[in-house]
mmCIF file of C-alpha atoms in Angstrom:
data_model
loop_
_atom_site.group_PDB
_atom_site.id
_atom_site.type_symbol
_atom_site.label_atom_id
_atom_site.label_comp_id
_atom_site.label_asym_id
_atom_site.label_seq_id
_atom_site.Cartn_x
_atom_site.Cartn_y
_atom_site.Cartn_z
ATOM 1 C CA UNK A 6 3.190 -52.131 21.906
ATOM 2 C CA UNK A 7 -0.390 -50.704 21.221
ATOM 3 C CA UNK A 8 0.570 -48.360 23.859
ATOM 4 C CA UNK A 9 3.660 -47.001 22.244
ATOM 5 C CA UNK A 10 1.671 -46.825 18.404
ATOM 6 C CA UNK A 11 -1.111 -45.061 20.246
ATOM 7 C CA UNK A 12 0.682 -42.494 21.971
ATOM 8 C CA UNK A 13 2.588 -41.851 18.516
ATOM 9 C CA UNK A 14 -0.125 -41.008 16.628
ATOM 10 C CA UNK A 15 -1.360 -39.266 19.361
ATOM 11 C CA UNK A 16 1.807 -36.776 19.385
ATOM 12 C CA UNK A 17 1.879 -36.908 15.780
ATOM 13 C CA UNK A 18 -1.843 -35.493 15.330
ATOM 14 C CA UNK A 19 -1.207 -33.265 17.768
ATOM 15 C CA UNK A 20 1.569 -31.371 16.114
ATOM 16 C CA UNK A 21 -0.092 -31.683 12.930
ATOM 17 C CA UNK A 22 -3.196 -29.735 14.868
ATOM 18 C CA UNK A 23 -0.638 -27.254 15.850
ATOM 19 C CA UNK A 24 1.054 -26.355 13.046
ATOM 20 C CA UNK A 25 -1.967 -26.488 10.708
ATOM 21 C CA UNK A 26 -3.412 -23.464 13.001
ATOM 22 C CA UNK A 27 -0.115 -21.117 12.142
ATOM 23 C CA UNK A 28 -1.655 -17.843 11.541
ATOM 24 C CA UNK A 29 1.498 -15.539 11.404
ATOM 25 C CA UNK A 30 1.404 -15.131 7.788
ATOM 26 C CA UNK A 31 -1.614 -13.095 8.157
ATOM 27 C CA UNK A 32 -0.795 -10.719 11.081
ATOM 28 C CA UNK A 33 -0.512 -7.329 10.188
ATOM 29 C CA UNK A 34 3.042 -5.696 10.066
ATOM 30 C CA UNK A 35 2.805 -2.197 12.177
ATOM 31 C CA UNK A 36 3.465 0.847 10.379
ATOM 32 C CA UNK A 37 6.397 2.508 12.184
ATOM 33 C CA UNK A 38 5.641 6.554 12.813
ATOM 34 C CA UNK A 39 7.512 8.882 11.033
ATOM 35 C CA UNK A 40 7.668 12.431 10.992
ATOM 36 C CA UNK A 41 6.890 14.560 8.172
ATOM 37 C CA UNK A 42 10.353 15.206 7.543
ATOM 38 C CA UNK A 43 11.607 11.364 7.752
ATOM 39 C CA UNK A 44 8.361 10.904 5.205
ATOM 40 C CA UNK A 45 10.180 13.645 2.973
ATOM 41 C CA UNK A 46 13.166 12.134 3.417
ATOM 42 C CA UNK A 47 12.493 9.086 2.775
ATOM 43 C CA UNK A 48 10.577 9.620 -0.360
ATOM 44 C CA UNK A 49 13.436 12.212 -1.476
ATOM 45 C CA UNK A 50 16.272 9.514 -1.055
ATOM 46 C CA UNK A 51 14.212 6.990 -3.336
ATOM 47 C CA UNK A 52 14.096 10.135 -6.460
ATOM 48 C CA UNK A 53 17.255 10.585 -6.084
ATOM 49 C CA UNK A 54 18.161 6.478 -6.102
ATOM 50 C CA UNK A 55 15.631 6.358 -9.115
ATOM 51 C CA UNK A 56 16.694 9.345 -11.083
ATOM 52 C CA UNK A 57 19.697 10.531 -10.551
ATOM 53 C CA UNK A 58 19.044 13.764 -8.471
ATOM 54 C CA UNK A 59 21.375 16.588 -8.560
ATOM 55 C CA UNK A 60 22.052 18.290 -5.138
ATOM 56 C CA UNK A 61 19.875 21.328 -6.240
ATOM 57 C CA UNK A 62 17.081 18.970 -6.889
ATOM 58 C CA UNK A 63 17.413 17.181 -4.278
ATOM 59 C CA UNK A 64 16.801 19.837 -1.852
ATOM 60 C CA UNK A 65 13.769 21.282 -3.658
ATOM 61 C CA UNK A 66 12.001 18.018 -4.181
ATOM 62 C CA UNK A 67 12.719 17.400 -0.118
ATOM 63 C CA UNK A 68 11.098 20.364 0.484
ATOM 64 C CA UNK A 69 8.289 20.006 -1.583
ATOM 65 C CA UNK A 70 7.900 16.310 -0.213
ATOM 66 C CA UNK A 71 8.186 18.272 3.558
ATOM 67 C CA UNK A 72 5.310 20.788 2.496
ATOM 68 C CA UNK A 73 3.331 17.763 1.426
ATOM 69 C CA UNK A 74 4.154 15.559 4.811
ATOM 70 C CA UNK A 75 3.010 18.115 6.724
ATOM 71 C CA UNK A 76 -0.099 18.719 5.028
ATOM 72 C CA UNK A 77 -0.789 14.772 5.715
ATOM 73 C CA UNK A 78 -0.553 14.882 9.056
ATOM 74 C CA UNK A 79 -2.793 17.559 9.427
ATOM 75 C CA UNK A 80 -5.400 16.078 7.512
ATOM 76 C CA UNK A 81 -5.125 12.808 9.408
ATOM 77 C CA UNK A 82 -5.135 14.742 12.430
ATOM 78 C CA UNK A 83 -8.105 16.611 11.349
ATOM 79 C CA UNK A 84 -11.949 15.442 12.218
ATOM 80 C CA UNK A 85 -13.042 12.870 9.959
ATOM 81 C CA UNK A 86 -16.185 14.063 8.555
ATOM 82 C CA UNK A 87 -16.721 15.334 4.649
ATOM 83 C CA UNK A 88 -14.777 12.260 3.219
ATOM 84 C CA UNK A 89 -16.030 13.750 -0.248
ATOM 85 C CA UNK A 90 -14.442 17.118 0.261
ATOM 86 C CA UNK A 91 -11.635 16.079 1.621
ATOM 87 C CA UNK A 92 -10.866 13.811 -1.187
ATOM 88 C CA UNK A 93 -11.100 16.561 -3.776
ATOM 89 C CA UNK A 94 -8.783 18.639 -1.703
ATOM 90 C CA UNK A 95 -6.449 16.183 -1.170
ATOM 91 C CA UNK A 96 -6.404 15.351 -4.996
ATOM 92 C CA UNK A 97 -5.891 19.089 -5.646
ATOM 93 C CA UNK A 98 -2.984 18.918 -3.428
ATOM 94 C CA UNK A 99 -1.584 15.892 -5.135
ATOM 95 C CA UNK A 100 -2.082 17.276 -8.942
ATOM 96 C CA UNK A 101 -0.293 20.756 -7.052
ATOM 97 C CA UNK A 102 3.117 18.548 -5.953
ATOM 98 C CA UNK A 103 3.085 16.709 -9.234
ATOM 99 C CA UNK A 104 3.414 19.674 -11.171
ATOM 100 C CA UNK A 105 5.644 21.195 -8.840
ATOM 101 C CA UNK A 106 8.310 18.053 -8.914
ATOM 102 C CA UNK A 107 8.407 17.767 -12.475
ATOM 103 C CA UNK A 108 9.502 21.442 -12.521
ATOM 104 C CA UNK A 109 12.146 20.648 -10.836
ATOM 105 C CA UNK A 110 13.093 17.244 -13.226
ATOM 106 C CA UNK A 111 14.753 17.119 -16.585
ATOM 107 C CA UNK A 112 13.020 15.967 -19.366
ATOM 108 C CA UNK A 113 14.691 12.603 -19.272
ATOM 109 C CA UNK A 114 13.789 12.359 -15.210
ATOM 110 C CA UNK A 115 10.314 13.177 -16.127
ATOM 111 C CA UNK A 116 9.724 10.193 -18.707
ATOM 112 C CA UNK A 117 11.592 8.168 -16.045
ATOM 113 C CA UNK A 118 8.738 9.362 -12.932
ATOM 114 C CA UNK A 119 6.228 9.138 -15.566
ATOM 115 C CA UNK A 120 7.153 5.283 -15.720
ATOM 116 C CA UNK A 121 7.221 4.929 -12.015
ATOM 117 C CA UNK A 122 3.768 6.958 -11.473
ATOM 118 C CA UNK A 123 1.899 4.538 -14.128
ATOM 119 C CA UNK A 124 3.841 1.084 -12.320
ATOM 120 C CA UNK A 125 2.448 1.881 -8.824
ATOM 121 C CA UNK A 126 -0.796 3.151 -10.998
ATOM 122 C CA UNK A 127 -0.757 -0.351 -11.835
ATOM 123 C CA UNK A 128 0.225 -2.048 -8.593
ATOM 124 C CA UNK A 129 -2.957 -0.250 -7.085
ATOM 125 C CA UNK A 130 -5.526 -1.099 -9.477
ATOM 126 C CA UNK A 131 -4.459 -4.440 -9.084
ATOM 127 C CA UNK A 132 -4.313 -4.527 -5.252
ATOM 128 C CA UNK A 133 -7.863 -2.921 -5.809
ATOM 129 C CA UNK A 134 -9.204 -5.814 -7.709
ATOM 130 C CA UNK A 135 -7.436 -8.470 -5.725
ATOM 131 C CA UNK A 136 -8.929 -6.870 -2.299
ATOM 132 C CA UNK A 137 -12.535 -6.581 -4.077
ATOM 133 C CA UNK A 138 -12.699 -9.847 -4.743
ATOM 134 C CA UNK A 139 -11.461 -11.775 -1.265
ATOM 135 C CA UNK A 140 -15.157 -12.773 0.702
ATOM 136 C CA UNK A 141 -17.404 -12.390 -2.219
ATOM 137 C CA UNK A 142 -19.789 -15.361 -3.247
ATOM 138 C CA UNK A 143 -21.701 -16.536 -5.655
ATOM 139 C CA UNK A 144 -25.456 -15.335 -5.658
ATOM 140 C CA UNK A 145 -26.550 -18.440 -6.925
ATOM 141 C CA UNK A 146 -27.604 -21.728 -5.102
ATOM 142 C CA UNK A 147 -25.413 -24.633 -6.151
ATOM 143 C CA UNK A 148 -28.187 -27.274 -6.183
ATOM 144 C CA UNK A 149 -26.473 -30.395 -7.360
ATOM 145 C CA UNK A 150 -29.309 -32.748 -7.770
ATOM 146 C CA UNK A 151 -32.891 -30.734 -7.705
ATOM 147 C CA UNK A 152 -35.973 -33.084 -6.554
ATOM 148 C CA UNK A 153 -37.650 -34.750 -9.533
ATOM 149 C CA UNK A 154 -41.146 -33.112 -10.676
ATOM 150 C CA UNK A 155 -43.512 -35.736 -10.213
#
């Protein structure tokens, strides 16, 4: 009978071992490969989902989003030095399609983008602050009883 108890609690610490070790909910999901023009497409299909995108639109806006693609993949393709100066010029390029989509929109798309551009403004800053603060400690010692001056 001791035995059978034994070997029980055995088995049961042992899948309590296992499954307390699960670590798939932090493995990285791999970011498939598109091309420039699935990236275009991609983000063109989601403007015209979100605002209502004529067919004249629509193919502007793709080919703006191409243009853009393509300048991605040569800047991730490019050496890696002068972060800095890349930044700027990749900012530059950003402010350039921004102006150039909301050509394209009506005024009633634009207020709409507007609303999406300051929601995943938003989502970042707060992915920012979430990602700053996972591993940071305190500076401070926790002493919980200091040694009595004597």
């Amino acid at each position: 009978m001791k035995k059978a108890i034994l070997t029980v609690a055995i088995a049961v610490m042992g899948l309590t071992a296992t499954f307390a070790q699960d670590t798939t909910k932090h493995a990285r999901r791999a970011m498939p490969k598109m091309t420039a023009e699935q990236r275009a497409e991609k983000v063109t299909s989601r403007l015209e989902k979100q605002l209502n995108l004529t067919a004249d639109q629509k193919s502007k806006i793709y080919a703006i989003e191409l243009e853009n693609a393509k300048k991605l993949e040569a800047w991730r393709s490019a050496d890696k030095g002068d972060m800095k100066g890349k930044m700027k010029e990749r900012k530059a390029a950003m402010d350039e399609q921004k102006s150039k989509i909301d050509a394209v929109l009506t005024a009633d798309q634009k207020t709409k983008m507007d609303a999406f551009r300051a929601e995943a403004k938003e989502r970042v800053e707060k992915m920012r602050k979430s990602m700053g603060t996972r591993g940071k400690r305190d500076n401070e010692p926790v002493v919980s009883n200091p040694p009595a001056q004597g």
